[in-house]
Amino acid sequence: MMALAFTRLLPAAALLAASATAAGAGIRIPNGPGSNIVYSKCQACHDLQYVNDAKGLLPAQWEAVVASMKDYGLELSDQDKSKVIEYLTTYLGPNPPPAEVATPVANVDGATVWQQNCAACHGAQGKGQTGYFPPLAGNSDLFKDQAFPVLVVLHGISGPLTAKGQQFNGSMPALDHLSDAEIAAVVNFIRGAWGNETETSKIKPVMPELVAQKREQALSPTQVNALRGQ
């Protein structure tokens, strides 16, 4: 079975560019160091079911899988590549550890969620990357209404948009692997950082209950972007 999963996964790389990110929405992989990179890098191109279907591969096999993805556009620093292979080998290898216990709401730190899931693209100080990733420092979309940033994190966003006078036309994958408490914490953190706090008093903090409610909405990243103009 393990060998069969491995042989299926490598040819599947040819289909990655055509696989819709939305197809993988809701599919989860075990929590662990490096899982955030797998979500952000892999889910941007293909359904995470490919990853789940390959559970049990040996380290050398996972290395071959990651190497094959580079032929289809995967960009990873050497450090991130090592983290991804270590994660896949540990948590989706032949002898994975027991599943982690969910983190209590009171222990969720929005800054930590930001660093682990968002900072690689948007920057440690929320300044973004010109032409690629919009800034979140001073971004008025954060205060469009209470729920809009929650929808972006839950369902992703795709298509042309303007942020602080800059034009962007990219795609952010859904981060729906994060818990309701983690999403609430990171949205509240972003709204209170890098000068955004001057606007925070005008809007209520996000609670996990709101995230749970919005998680039930079936929205594509393109539909989320359309909500910006409403």
One Martini backbone bead per residue (centre of mass of N, CA, C, O) as a GRO file, in nm:
protein
  230
    1MET     BB    1   0.058   0.062  -0.021
    2MET     BB    2   0.295   0.257   0.003
    3ALA     BB    3   0.402   0.223  -0.288
    4LEU     BB    4   0.140   0.308  -0.428
    5ALA     BB    5   0.124   0.594  -0.317
    6PHE     BB    6   0.395   0.686  -0.436
    7THR     BB    7   0.332   0.631  -0.741
    8ARG     BB    8   0.087   0.827  -0.746
    9LEU     BB    9   0.219   1.100  -0.658
   10LEU     BB   10   0.419   1.163  -0.883
   11PRO     BB   11   0.221   1.183  -1.128
   12ALA     BB   12   0.039   1.401  -0.986
   13ALA     BB   13   0.220   1.650  -1.039
   14ALA     BB   14   0.102   1.710  -1.329
   15LEU     BB   15  -0.181   1.822  -1.182
   16LEU     BB   16  -0.135   2.071  -0.996
   17ALA     BB   17  -0.199   2.324  -1.171
   18ALA     BB   18  -0.514   2.216  -1.203
   19SER     BB   19  -0.560   2.230  -0.908
   20ALA     BB   20  -0.778   2.327  -0.674
   21THR     BB   21  -0.771   2.478  -0.377
   22ALA     BB   22  -1.071   2.428  -0.290
   23ALA     BB   23  -1.052   2.114  -0.287
   24GLY     BB   24  -0.878   2.127   0.002
   25ALA     BB   25  -1.089   2.220   0.174
   26GLY     BB   26  -1.073   2.081   0.508
   27ILE     BB   27  -0.808   1.947   0.483
   28ARG     BB   28  -0.608   1.763   0.712
   29ILE     BB   29  -0.315   1.774   0.903
   30PRO     BB   30  -0.093   1.727   1.118
   31ASN     BB   31   0.035   1.865   1.380
   32GLY     BB   32   0.345   2.053   1.337
   33PRO     BB   33   0.650   2.114   1.256
   34GLY     BB   34   0.579   2.246   0.922
   35SER     BB   35   0.271   2.250   0.852
   36ASN     BB   36   0.249   2.547   0.756
   37ILE     BB   37   0.413   2.502   0.494
   38VAL     BB   38   0.234   2.294   0.363
   39TYR     BB   39  -0.017   2.466   0.347
   40SER     BB   40   0.106   2.717   0.187
   41LYS     BB   41   0.260   2.557  -0.050
   42CYS     BB   42   0.071   2.315  -0.137
   43GLN     BB   43  -0.226   2.436  -0.134
   44ALA     BB   44  -0.172   2.647  -0.365
   45CYS     BB   45  -0.194   2.390  -0.591
   46HIS     BB   46  -0.315   2.144  -0.410
   47ASP     BB   47  -0.453   1.879  -0.284
   48LEU     BB   48  -0.408   1.734   0.037
   49GLN     BB   49  -0.480   1.440  -0.037
   50TYR     BB   50  -0.208   1.363  -0.152
   51VAL     BB   51  -0.067   1.362   0.123
   52ASN     BB   52  -0.252   1.167   0.280
   53ASP     BB   53  -0.218   0.922   0.074
   54ALA     BB   54   0.114   0.907   0.161
   55LYS     BB   55   0.115   0.762   0.405
   56GLY     BB   56   0.426   0.594   0.507
   57LEU     BB   57   0.665   0.713   0.403
   58LEU     BB   58   0.984   0.737   0.350
   59PRO     BB   59   1.229   0.963   0.359
   60ALA     BB   60   1.328   0.921   0.062
   61GLN     BB   61   1.044   0.952  -0.061
   62TRP     BB   62   0.983   1.239   0.034
   63GLU     BB   63   1.224   1.368  -0.106
   64ALA     BB   64   1.127   1.294  -0.393
   65VAL     BB   65   0.863   1.448  -0.385
   66VAL     BB   66   0.975   1.732  -0.333
   67ALA     BB   67   1.159   1.738  -0.582
   68SER     BB   68   0.926   1.707  -0.793
   69MET     BB   69   0.777   1.979  -0.726
   70LYS     BB   70   0.989   2.175  -0.851
   71ASP     BB   71   0.898   2.110  -1.152
   72TYR     BB   72   0.601   2.267  -1.060
   73GLY     BB   73   0.698   2.545  -0.875
   74LEU     BB   74   0.833   2.489  -0.619
   75GLU     BB   75   0.928   2.711  -0.343
   76LEU     BB   76   1.226   2.652  -0.143
   77SER     BB   77   1.407   2.672   0.105
   78ASP     BB   78   1.635   2.492   0.267
   79GLN     BB   79   1.497   2.522   0.540
   80ASP     BB   80   1.205   2.446   0.451
   81LYS     BB   81   1.271   2.175   0.330
   82SER     BB   82   1.366   2.044   0.593
   83LYS     BB   83   1.099   2.085   0.746
   84VAL     BB   84   0.914   1.929   0.556
   85ILE     BB   85   1.059   1.655   0.565
   86GLU     BB   86   1.044   1.623   0.870
   87TYR     BB   87   0.741   1.631   0.889
   88LEU     BB   88   0.663   1.400   0.693
   89THR     BB   89   0.834   1.182   0.836
   90THR     BB   90   0.699   1.209   1.121
   91TYR     BB   91   0.367   1.248   1.054
   92LEU     BB   92   0.376   1.066   0.751
   93GLY     BB   93   0.501   0.816   0.835
   94PRO     BB   94   0.531   0.499   0.969
   95ASN     BB   95   0.573   0.656   1.283
   96PRO     BB   96   0.358   0.831   1.418
   97PRO     BB   97   0.249   1.034   1.640
   98PRO     BB   98   0.039   1.137   1.840
   99ALA     BB   99  -0.207   1.335   1.859
  100GLU     BB  100  -0.273   1.644   1.928
  101VAL     BB  101  -0.379   1.854   2.159
  102ALA     BB  102  -0.578   2.095   2.189
  103THR     BB  103  -0.563   2.428   2.227
  104PRO     BB  104  -0.643   2.639   2.445
  105VAL     BB  105  -0.776   2.943   2.417
  106ALA     BB  106  -0.602   3.092   2.643
  107ASN     BB  107  -0.317   2.997   2.481
  108VAL     BB  108  -0.356   3.182   2.244
  109ASP     BB  109  -0.118   3.339   2.019
  110GLY     BB  110  -0.125   3.565   1.769
  111ALA     BB  111   0.180   3.606   1.713
  112THR     BB  112   0.244   3.307   1.665
  113VAL     BB  113   0.049   3.257   1.434
  114TRP     BB  114   0.177   3.464   1.250
  115GLN     BB  115   0.469   3.352   1.231
  116GLN     BB  116   0.374   3.055   1.127
  117ASN     BB  117   0.154   3.166   0.875
  118CYS     BB  118   0.227   3.488   0.761
  119ALA     BB  119   0.521   3.622   0.760
  120ALA     BB  120   0.650   3.498   0.500
  121CYS     BB  121   0.471   3.703   0.320
  122HIS     BB  122   0.395   3.979   0.502
  123GLY     BB  123   0.580   4.001   0.728
  124ALA     BB  124   0.675   4.079   1.045
  125GLN     BB  125   0.544   4.396   0.993
  126GLY     BB  126   0.318   4.391   0.757
  127LYS     BB  127   0.446   4.502   0.460
  128GLY     BB  128   0.506   4.302   0.263
  129GLN     BB  129   0.526   4.253  -0.109
  130THR     BB  130   0.590   4.397  -0.383
  131GLY     BB  131   0.358   4.246  -0.611
  132TYR     BB  132   0.263   3.999  -0.405
  133PHE     BB  133   0.213   4.107  -0.093
  134PRO     BB  134   0.010   4.258   0.102
  135PRO     BB  135  -0.034   4.486   0.327
  136LEU     BB  136  -0.140   4.519   0.684
  137ALA     BB  137  -0.028   4.781   0.737
  138GLY     BB  138  -0.284   5.002   0.696
  139ASN     BB  139  -0.529   4.816   0.621
  140SER     BB  140  -0.866   4.872   0.560
  141ASP     BB  141  -0.981   4.576   0.539
  142LEU     BB  142  -0.969   4.513   0.849
  143PHE     BB  143  -1.231   4.742   0.881
  144LYS     BB  144  -1.481   4.683   0.713
  145ASP     BB  145  -1.542   4.444   0.914
  146GLN     BB  146  -1.544   4.200   1.142
  147ALA     BB  147  -1.532   3.941   0.921
  148PHE     BB  148  -1.344   3.967   0.670
  149PRO     BB  149  -1.067   3.854   0.775
  150VAL     BB  150  -1.185   3.577   0.840
  151LEU     BB  151  -1.252   3.496   0.548
  152VAL     BB  152  -0.965   3.506   0.441
  153VAL     BB  153  -0.846   3.287   0.625
  154LEU     BB  154  -1.055   3.057   0.569
  155HIS     BB  155  -1.082   3.099   0.220
  156GLY     BB  156  -0.932   3.313   0.101
  157ILE     BB  157  -0.771   3.499  -0.181
  158SER     BB  158  -0.857   3.619  -0.524
  159GLY     BB  159  -0.716   3.863  -0.716
  160PRO     BB  160  -0.769   4.180  -0.767
  161LEU     BB  161  -0.600   4.443  -0.572
  162THR     BB  162  -0.596   4.719  -0.335
  163ALA     BB  163  -0.310   4.840  -0.129
  164LYS     BB  164  -0.197   5.131  -0.053
  165GLY     BB  165  -0.180   5.184  -0.384
  166GLN     BB  166  -0.142   4.884  -0.454
  167GLN     BB  167  -0.100   4.625  -0.686
  168PHE     BB  168  -0.278   4.307  -0.701
  169ASN     BB  169  -0.252   3.943  -0.841
  170GLY     BB  170  -0.341   3.686  -0.645
  171SER     BB  171  -0.301   3.409  -0.399
  172MET     BB  172  -0.467   3.289  -0.107
  173PRO     BB  173  -0.488   3.044   0.097
  174ALA     BB  174  -0.647   2.857   0.298
  175LEU     BB  175  -0.653   2.853   0.681
  176ASP     BB  176  -0.857   2.609   0.795
  177HIS     BB  177  -0.660   2.457   0.999
  178LEU     BB  178  -0.728   2.657   1.186
  179SER     BB  179  -0.861   2.749   1.456
  180ASP     BB  180  -1.087   2.953   1.587
  181ALA     BB  181  -0.892   3.073   1.799
  182GLU     BB  182  -0.655   3.137   1.606
  183ILE     BB  183  -0.805   3.329   1.416
  184ALA     BB  184  -0.895   3.531   1.625
  185ALA     BB  185  -0.609   3.599   1.730
  186VAL     BB  186  -0.477   3.698   1.459
  187VAL     BB  187  -0.675   3.923   1.391
  188ASN     BB  188  -0.635   4.082   1.654
  189PHE     BB  189  -0.335   4.125   1.619
  190ILE     BB  190  -0.334   4.281   1.350
  191ARG     BB  191  -0.529   4.512   1.456
  192GLY     BB  192  -0.289   4.576   1.697
  193ALA     BB  193  -0.068   4.641   1.474
  194TRP     BB  194   0.137   4.867   1.308
  195GLY     BB  195  -0.098   5.105   1.372
  196ASN     BB  196  -0.390   4.970   1.378
  197GLU     BB  197  -0.489   5.051   1.672
  198THR     BB  198  -0.642   5.320   1.591
  199GLU     BB  199  -0.898   5.129   1.480
  200THR     BB  200  -0.987   4.913   1.695
  201SER     BB  201  -1.207   5.080   1.863
  202LYS     BB  202  -1.427   5.052   1.609
  203ILE     BB  203  -1.407   4.735   1.677
  204LYS     BB  204  -1.472   4.425   1.747
  205PRO     BB  205  -1.367   4.155   1.864
  206VAL     BB  206  -1.278   3.842   1.783
  207MET     BB  207  -1.452   3.541   1.807
  208PRO     BB  208  -1.477   3.203   1.780
  209GLU     BB  209  -1.782   3.204   1.710
  210LEU     BB  210  -1.754   3.361   1.445
  211VAL     BB  211  -1.571   3.164   1.299
  212ALA     BB  212  -1.764   2.922   1.307
  213GLN     BB  213  -1.980   3.059   1.137
  214LYS     BB  214  -1.794   3.126   0.880
  215ARG     BB  215  -1.707   2.829   0.818
  216GLU     BB  216  -1.994   2.751   0.686
  217GLN     BB  217  -1.913   2.904   0.449
  218ALA     BB  218  -1.922   2.878   0.088
  219LEU     BB  219  -1.613   3.002  -0.020
  220SER     BB  220  -1.425   3.148  -0.246
  221PRO     BB  221  -1.159   3.345  -0.308
  222THR     BB  222  -1.316   3.517  -0.518
  223GLN     BB  223  -1.563   3.582  -0.338
  224VAL     BB  224  -1.408   3.732  -0.123
  225ASN     BB  225  -1.308   3.960  -0.305
  226ALA     BB  226  -1.595   4.065  -0.382
  227LEU     BB  227  -1.659   4.174  -0.087
  228ARG     BB  228  -1.486   4.436  -0.095
  229GLY     BB  229  -1.714   4.597  -0.283
  230GLN     BB  230  -1.965   4.595  -0.055
   0.00000   0.00000   0.00000
